[in-house]
Tab-separated table of C-alpha atoms and ligand atoms in Angstrom:
chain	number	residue	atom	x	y	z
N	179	UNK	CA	85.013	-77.275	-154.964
N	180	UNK	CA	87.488	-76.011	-156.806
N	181	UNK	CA	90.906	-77.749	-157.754
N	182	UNK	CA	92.964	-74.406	-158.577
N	183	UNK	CA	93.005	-71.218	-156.800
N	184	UNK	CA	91.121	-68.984	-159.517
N	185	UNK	CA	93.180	-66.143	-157.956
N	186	UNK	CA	92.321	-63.129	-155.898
N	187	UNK	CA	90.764	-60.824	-158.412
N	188	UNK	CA	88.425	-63.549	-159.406
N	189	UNK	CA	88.078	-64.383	-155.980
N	190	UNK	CA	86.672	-60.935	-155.310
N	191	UNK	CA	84.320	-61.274	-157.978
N	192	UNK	CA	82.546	-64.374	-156.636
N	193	UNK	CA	82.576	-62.975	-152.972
N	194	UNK	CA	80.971	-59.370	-154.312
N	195	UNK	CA	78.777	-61.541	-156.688
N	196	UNK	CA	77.233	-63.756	-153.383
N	197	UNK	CA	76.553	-60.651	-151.321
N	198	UNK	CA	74.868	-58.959	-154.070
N	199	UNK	CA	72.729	-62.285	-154.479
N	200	UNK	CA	71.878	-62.750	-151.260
N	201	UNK	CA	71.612	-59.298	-149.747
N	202	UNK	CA	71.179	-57.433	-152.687
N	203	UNK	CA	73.062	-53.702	-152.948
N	204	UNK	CA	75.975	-52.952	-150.454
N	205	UNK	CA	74.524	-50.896	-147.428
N	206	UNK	CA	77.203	-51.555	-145.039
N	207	UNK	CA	79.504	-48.672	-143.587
N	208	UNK	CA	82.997	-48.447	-145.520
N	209	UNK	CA	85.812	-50.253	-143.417
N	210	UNK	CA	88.196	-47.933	-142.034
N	211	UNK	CA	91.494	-47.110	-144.362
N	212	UNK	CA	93.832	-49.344	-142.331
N	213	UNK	CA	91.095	-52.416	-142.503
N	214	UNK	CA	92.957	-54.047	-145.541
N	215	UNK	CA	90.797	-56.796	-146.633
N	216	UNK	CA	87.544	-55.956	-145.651
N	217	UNK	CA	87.770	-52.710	-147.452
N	218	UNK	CA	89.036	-54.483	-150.628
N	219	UNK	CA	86.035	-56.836	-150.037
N	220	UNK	CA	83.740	-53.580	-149.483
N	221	UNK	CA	85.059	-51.930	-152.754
N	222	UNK	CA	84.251	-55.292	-155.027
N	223	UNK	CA	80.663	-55.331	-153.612
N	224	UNK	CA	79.931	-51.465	-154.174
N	225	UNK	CA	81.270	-51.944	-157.140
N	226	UNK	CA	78.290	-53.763	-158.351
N	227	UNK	CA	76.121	-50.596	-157.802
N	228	UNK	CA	72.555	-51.489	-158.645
N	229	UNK	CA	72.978	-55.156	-160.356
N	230	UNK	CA	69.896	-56.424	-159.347
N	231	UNK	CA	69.674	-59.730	-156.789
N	232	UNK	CA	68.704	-61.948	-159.695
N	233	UNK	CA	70.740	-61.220	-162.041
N	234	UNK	CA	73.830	-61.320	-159.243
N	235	UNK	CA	72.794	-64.681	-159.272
N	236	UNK	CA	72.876	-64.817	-162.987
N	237	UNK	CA	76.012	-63.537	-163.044
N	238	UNK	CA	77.575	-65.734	-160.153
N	239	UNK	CA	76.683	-68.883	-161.537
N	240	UNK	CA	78.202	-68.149	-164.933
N	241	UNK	CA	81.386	-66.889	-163.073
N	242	UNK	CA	81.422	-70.362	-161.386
N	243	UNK	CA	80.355	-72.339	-164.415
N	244	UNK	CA	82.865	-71.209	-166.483
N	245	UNK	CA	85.615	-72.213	-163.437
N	246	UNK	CA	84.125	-75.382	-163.576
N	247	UNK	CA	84.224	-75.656	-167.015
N	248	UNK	CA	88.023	-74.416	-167.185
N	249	UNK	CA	88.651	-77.348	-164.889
N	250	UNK	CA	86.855	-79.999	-166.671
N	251	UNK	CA	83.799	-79.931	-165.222
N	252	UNK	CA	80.021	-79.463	-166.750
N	253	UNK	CA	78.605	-76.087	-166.221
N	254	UNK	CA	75.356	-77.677	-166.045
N	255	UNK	CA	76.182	-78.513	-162.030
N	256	UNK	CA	75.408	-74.818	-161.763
N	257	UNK	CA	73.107	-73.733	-163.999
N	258	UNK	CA	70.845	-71.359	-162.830
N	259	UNK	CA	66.782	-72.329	-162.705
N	260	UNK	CA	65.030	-71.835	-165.737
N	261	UNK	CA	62.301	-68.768	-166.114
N	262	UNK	CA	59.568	-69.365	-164.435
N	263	UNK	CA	56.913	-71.363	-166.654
N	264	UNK	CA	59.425	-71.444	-169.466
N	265	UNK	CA	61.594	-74.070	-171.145
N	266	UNK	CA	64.738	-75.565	-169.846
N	267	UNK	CA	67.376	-75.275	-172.422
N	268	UNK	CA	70.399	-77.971	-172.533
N	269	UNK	CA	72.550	-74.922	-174.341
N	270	UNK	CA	71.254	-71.972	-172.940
N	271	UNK	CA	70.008	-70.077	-169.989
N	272	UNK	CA	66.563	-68.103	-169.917
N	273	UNK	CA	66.287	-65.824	-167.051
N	274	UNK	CA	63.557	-63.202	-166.538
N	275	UNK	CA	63.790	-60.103	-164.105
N	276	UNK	CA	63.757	-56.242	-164.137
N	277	UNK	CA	61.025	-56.619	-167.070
N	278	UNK	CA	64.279	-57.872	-169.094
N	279	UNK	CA	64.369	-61.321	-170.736
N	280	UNK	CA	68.088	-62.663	-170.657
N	281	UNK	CA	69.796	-65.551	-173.035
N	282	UNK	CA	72.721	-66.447	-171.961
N	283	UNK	CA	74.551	-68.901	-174.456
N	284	UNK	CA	75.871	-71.386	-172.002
N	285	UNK	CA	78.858	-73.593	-173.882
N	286	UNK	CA	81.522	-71.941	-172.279
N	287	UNK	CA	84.146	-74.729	-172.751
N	288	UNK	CA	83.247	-74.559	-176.628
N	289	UNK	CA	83.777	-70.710	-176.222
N	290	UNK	CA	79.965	-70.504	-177.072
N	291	UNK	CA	79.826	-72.459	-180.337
N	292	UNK	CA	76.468	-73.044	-182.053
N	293	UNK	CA	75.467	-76.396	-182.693
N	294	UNK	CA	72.128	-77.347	-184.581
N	295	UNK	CA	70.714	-77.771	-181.459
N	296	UNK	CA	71.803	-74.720	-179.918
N	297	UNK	CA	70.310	-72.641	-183.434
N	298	UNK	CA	66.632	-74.462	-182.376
N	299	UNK	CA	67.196	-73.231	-179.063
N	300	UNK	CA	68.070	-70.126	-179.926
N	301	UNK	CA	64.727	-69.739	-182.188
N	302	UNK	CA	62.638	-71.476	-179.573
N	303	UNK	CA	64.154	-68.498	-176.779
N	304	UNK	CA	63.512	-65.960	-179.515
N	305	UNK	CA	59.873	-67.411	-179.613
N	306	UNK	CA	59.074	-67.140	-175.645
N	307	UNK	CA	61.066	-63.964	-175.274
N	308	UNK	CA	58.634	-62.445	-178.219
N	309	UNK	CA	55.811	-63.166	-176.346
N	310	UNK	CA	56.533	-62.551	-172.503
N	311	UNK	CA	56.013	-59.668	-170.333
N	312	UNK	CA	59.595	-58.433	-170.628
N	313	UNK	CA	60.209	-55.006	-172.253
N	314	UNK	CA	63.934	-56.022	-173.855
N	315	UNK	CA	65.765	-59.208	-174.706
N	316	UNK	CA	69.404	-59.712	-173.891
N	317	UNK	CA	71.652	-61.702	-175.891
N	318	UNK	CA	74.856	-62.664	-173.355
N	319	UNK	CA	77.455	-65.358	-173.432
N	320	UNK	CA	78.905	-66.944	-170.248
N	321	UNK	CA	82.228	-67.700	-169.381
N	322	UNK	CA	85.023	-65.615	-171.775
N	323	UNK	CA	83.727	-65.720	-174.655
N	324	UNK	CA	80.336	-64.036	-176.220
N	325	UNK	CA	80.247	-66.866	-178.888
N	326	UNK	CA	82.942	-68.631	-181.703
N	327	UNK	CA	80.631	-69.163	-184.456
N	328	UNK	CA	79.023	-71.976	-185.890
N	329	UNK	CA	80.488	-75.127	-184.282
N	330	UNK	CA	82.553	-76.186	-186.921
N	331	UNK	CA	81.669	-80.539	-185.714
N	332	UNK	CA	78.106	-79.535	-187.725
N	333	UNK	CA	80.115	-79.772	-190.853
N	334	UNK	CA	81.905	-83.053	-189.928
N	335	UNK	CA	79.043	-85.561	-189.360
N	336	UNK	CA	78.130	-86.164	-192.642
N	337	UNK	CA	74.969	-88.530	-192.861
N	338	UNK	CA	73.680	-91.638	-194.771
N	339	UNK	CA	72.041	-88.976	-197.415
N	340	UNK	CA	75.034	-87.253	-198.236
N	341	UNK	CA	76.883	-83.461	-197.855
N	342	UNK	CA	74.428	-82.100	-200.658
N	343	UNK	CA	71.355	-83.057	-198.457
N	344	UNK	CA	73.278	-81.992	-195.064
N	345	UNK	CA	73.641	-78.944	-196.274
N	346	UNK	CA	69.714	-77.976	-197.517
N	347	UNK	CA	69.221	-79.346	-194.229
N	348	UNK	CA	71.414	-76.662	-192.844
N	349	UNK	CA	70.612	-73.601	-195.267
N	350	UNK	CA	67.032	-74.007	-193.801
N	351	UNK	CA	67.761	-74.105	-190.265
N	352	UNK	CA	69.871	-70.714	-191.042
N	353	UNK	CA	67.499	-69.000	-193.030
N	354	UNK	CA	64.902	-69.680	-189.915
N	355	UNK	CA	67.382	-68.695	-187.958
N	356	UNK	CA	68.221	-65.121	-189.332
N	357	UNK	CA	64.254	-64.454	-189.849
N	358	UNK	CA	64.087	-64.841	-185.850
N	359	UNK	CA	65.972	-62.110	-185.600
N	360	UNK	CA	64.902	-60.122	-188.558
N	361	UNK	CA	60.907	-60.572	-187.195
N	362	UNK	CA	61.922	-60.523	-183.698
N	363	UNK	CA	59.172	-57.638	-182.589
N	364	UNK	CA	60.884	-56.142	-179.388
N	365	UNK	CA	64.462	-54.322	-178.646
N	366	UNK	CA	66.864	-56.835	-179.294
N	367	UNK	CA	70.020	-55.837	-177.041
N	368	UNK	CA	73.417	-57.458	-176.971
N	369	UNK	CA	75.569	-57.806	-174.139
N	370	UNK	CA	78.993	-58.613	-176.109
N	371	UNK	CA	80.970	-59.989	-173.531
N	372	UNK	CA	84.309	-60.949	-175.015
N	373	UNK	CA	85.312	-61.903	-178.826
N	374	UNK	CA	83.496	-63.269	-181.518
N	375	UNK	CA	83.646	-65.113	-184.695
N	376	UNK	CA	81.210	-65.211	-187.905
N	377	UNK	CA	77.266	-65.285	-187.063
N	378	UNK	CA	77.342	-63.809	-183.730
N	379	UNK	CA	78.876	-60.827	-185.560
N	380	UNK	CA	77.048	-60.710	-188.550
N	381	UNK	CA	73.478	-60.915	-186.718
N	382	UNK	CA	74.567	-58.141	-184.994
N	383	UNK	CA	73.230	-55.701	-187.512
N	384	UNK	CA	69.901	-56.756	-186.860
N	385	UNK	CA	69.721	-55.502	-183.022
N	386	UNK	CA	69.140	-52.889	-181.804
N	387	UNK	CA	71.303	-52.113	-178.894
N	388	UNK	CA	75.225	-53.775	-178.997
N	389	UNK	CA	77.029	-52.979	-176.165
N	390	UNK	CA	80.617	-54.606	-175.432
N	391	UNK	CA	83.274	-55.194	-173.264
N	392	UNK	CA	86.652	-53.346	-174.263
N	393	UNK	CA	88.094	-56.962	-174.248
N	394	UNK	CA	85.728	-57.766	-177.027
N	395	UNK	CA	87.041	-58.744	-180.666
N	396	UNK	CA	84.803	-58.925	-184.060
N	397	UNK	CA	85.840	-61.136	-186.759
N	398	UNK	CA	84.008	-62.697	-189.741
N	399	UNK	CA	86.249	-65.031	-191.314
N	400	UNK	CA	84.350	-66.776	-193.937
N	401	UNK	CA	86.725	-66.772	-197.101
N	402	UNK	CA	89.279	-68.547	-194.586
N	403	UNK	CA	86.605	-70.880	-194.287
N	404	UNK	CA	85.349	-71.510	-198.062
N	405	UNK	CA	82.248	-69.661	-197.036
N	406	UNK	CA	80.532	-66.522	-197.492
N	407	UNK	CA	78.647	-63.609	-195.200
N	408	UNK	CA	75.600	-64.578	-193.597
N	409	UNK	CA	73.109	-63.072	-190.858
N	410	UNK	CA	72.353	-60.087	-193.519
N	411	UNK	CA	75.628	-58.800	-193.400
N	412	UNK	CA	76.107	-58.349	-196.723
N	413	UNK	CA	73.234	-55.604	-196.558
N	414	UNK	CA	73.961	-54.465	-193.173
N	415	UNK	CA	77.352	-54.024	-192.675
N	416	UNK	CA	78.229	-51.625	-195.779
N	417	UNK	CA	74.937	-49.865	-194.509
N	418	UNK	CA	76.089	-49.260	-191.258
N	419	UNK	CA	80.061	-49.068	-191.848
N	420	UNK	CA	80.795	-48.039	-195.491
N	421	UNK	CA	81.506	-50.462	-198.664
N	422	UNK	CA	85.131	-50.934	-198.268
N	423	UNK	CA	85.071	-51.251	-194.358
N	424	UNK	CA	82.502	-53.701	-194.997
N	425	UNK	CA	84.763	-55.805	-197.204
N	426	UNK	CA	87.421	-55.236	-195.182
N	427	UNK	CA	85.553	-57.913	-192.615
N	428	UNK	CA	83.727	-59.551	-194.733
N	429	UNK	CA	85.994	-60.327	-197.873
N	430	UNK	CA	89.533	-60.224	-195.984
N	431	UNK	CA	88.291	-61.509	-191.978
N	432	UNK	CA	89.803	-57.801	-190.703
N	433	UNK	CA	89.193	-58.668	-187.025
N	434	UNK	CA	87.891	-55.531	-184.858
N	435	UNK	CA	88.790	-54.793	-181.491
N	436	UNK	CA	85.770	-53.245	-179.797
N	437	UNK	CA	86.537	-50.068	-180.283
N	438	UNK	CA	87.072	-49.835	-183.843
N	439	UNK	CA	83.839	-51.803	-184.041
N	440	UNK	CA	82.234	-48.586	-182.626
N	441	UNK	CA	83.779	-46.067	-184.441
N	442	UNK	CA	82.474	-48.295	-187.617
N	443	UNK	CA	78.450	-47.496	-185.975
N	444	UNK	CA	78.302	-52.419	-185.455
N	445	UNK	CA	78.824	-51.622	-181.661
N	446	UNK	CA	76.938	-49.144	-179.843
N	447	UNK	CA	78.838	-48.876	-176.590
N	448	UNK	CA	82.460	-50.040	-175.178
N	449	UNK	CA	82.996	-50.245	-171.468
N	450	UNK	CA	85.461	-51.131	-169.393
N	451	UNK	CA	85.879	-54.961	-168.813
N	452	UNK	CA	85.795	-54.767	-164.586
N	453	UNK	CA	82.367	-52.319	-164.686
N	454	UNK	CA	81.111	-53.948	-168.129
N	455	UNK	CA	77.827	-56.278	-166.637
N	456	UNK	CA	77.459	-53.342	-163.726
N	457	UNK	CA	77.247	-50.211	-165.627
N	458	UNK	CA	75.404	-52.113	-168.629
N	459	UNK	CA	73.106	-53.725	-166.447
N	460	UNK	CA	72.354	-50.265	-164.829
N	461	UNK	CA	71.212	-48.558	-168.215
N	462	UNK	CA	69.109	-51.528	-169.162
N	463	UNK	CA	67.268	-51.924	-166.179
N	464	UNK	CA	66.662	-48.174	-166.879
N	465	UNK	CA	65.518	-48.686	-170.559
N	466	UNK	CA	62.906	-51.344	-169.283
N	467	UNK	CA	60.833	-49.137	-167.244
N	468	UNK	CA	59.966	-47.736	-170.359
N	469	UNK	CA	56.179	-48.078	-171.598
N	470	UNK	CA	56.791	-51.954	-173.384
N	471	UNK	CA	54.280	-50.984	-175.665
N	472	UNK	CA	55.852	-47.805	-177.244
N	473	UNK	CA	58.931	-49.494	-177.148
N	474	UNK	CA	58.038	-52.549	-179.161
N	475	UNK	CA	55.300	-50.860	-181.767
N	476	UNK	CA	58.380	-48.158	-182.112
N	477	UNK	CA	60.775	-51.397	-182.948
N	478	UNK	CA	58.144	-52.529	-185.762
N	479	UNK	CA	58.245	-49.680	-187.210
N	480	UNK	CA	62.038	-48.932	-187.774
N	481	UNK	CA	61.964	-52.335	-188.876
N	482	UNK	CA	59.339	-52.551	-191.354
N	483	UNK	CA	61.530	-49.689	-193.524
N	484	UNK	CA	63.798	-52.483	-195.145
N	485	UNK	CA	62.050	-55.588	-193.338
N	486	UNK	CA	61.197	-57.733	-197.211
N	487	UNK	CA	64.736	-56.358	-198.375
N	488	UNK	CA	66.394	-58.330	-195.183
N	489	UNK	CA	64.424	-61.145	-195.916
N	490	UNK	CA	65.571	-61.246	-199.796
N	491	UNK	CA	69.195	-60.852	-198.469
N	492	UNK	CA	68.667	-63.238	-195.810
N	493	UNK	CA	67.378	-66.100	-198.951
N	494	UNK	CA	69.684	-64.888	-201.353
N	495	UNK	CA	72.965	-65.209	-198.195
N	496	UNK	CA	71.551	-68.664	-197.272
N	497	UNK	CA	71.306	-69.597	-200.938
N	498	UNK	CA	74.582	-68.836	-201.715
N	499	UNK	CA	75.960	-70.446	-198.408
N	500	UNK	CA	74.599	-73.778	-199.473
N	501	UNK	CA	76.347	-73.965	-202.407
N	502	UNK	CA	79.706	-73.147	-200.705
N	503	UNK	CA	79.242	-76.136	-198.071
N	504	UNK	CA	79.023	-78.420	-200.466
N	505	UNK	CA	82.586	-76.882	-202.131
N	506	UNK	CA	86.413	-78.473	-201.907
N	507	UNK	CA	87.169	-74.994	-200.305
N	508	UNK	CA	84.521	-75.279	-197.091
N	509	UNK	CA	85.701	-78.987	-196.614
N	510	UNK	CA	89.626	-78.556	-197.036
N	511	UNK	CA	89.326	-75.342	-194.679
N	512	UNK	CA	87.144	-77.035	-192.161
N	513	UNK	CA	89.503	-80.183	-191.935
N	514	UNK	CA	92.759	-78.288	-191.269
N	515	UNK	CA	91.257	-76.391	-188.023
N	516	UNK	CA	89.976	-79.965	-186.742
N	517	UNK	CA	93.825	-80.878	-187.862
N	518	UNK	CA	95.834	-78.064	-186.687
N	519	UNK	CA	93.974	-78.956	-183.294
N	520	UNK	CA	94.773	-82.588	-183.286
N	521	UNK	CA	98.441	-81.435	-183.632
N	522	UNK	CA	98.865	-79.130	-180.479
A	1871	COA	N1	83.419	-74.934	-183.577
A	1871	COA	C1	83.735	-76.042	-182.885
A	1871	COA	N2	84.532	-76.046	-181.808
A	1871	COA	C2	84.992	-74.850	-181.392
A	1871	COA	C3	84.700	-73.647	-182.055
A	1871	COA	C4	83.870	-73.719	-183.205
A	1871	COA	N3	83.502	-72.643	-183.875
A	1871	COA	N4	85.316	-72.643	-181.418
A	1871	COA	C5	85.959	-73.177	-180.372
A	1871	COA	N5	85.768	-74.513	-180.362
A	1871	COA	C6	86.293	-75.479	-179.399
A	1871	COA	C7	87.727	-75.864	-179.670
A	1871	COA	O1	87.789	-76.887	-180.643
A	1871	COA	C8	88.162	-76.304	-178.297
A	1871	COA	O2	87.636	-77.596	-178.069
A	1871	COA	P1	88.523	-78.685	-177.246
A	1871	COA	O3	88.730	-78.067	-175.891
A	1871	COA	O4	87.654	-79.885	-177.240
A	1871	COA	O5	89.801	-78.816	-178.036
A	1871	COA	C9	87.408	-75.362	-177.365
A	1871	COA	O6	86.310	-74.866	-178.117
A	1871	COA	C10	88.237	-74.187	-176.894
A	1871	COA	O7	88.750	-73.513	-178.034
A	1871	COA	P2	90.307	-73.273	-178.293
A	1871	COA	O8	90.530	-73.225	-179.778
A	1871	COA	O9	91.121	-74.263	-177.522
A	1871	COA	O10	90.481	-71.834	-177.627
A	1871	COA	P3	91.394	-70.654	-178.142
A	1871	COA	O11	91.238	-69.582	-177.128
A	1871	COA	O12	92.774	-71.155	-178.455
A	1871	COA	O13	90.758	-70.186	-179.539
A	1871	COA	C11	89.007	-69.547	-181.064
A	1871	COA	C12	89.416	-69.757	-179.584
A	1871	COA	C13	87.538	-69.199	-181.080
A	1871	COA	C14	89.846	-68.402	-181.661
A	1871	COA	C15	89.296	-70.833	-181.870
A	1871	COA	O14	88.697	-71.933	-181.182
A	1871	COA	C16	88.723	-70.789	-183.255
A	1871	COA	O15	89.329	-70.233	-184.153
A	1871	COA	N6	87.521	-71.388	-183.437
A	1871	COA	C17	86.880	-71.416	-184.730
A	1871	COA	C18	86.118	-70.128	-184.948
A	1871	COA	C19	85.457	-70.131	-186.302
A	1871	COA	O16	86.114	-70.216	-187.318
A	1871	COA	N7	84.111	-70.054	-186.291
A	1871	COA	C20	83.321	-70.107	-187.477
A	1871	COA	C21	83.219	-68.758	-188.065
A	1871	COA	S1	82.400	-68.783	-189.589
């Protein structure tokens, strides 16, 4: 149960997201005008159009695990049931359905933040989505955020063999990292469901689909940080947006709202935050009755143009990255967030 009322917009939510789940689209005849509440209730279910019943589900326990969450609790009471025959992540959720593979990245209370283990997760996922039925993957994050970044503790535990050996340690877990995506052979889509910071943003040159929630921000604050672009950015993002735009984010952490992110060509789509899982959910479900074949060989080859060059940028980034976690700069930068926390 929950402590605090969540309040009655949210409350609609999780009522529209349960009939959806368990009776799948609304069929019922709209309440008459003067029927208050049950038309209001009516309206939030038919608002969720075609959202399929499993991904209602999806959608209801995130909704509930990020309450939780909010309250102190462990998401993990409400996790949703692993895809059938597939792994059972501790930081992320693998659903299957509609021919779509979904990853949800499931730290809400960290707003998302990658630890080591979530980046081996995230490669394993990459691994089993590459090789299912599904015609498209779908990156997500649950509760408000889409994902903060690297979680900042990875630079703070430094072990018996010192920061220079932590950080090899960490330059090859990112260069495998990146090359999941760069290799990844199917339409990589993301779902961008609020803001982000650093590698969620700079990976996001390598899908091929980025769709986002008008609440959305993109930010890349590295120089803040001591540290410099990663996830290919440094090739993609003056490709796709122009060389000064590019440094704009990537020299000077400009932080995007989604819409400027769109009119820049890193964000495909913006929607509207109440319709943003609905109407997305709708097109992709679309998208995935297309021949998986076609779709994936078609994928390849759109990749294969520049493929080597993204893996040069991807060693040279890492390369450069390893160096700066080792600097004054990375440590003092890294130590006043942890401090300016421990002050509030
Ligand atoms: N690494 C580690 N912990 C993180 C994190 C990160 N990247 N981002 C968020 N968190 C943690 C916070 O420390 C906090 O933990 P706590 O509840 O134990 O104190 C929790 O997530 C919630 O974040 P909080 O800062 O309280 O929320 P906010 O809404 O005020 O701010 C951010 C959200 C993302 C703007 C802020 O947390 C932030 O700036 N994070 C760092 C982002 C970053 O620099 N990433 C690396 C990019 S290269």
């Amino acid at each position: 149960m929950l402590k605090n009322d969540p309040g009655n917009e949210v409350k609609l939510k999780i009522y529209a997201l349960f009939k959806q789940a368990t009776q799948g689209s609304c069929n019922t005849p709209k309440p008459g005008m003067l029927d208050f509440v049950n038309k209001v209730k009516w309206d939030a279910w038919k608002s969720l159009g075609a959202v399929s019943q499993e991904e209602a589900r999806q959608m209801y326990c995130d909704l509930i695990g990020s309450l939780v969450e909010k309250e102190g609790g462990s998401s993990a009471q409400v996790a949703s049931q692993p895809a059938a025959g597939g792994t059972a992540f501790n930081t992320l959720l693998l659903t299957r359905g509609d021919n779509i593979t979904t990853i949800t990245l499931n730290r809400p209370s960290k707003k998302n933040a990658i630890t080591d283990e979530m980046y081996n997760e995230i490669i394993a996922a990459l691994e089993e989505a590459a090789k299912d039925e599904s015609a498209l993957t779908v990156f997500t994050g649950a509760g408000d955020y889409y994902c903060s970044g690297n979680d900042l503790t990875n630079f703070t535990k430094v072990p018996e063999d010192g920061v220079e050996a932590m950080a090899k340690r960490g330059g090859v877990l990112l260069r495998k990292y990146v090359k999941a995506y760069i290799d990844f052979p199917k339409p990589l889509v993301a779902m961008v469901n609020g803001p982000a910071v650093g590698i969620p943003v700079t990976v996001l040159g390598l899908f091929d689909l980025v769709y986002a929630t008008e609440r959305a921000t993109f930010q890349t604050p590295f120089s803040r940080l001591g540290q410099s672009p990663e996830g290919c950015s440094s090739f993609t993002f003056p490709k796709l947006m122009g060389a000064t735009k590019a440094s704009e984010m990537l020299l000077f952490n400009r932080k995007l709202t989604a819409v400027q992110a769109c009119d820049l060509g890193l964000v495909t789509e913006v929607f509207p935050d109440s319709s943003f899982r609905a109407e997305v959910w709708t097109r992709l479900k679309a998208y995935a009755q297309l021949p998986p074949q076609s779709l994936a060989l078609s994928k390849q080859l759109l990749r294969s143009v520049e493929k080597d060059r993204l893996h040069a940028v991807n060693d040279a980034e890492v390369e450069l990255l390893v160096e700066r976690w080792t600097s004054d700069e990375c440590f003092n930068a890294v130590m006043s967030f942890f401090q300016a926390k421990a002050k509030l």
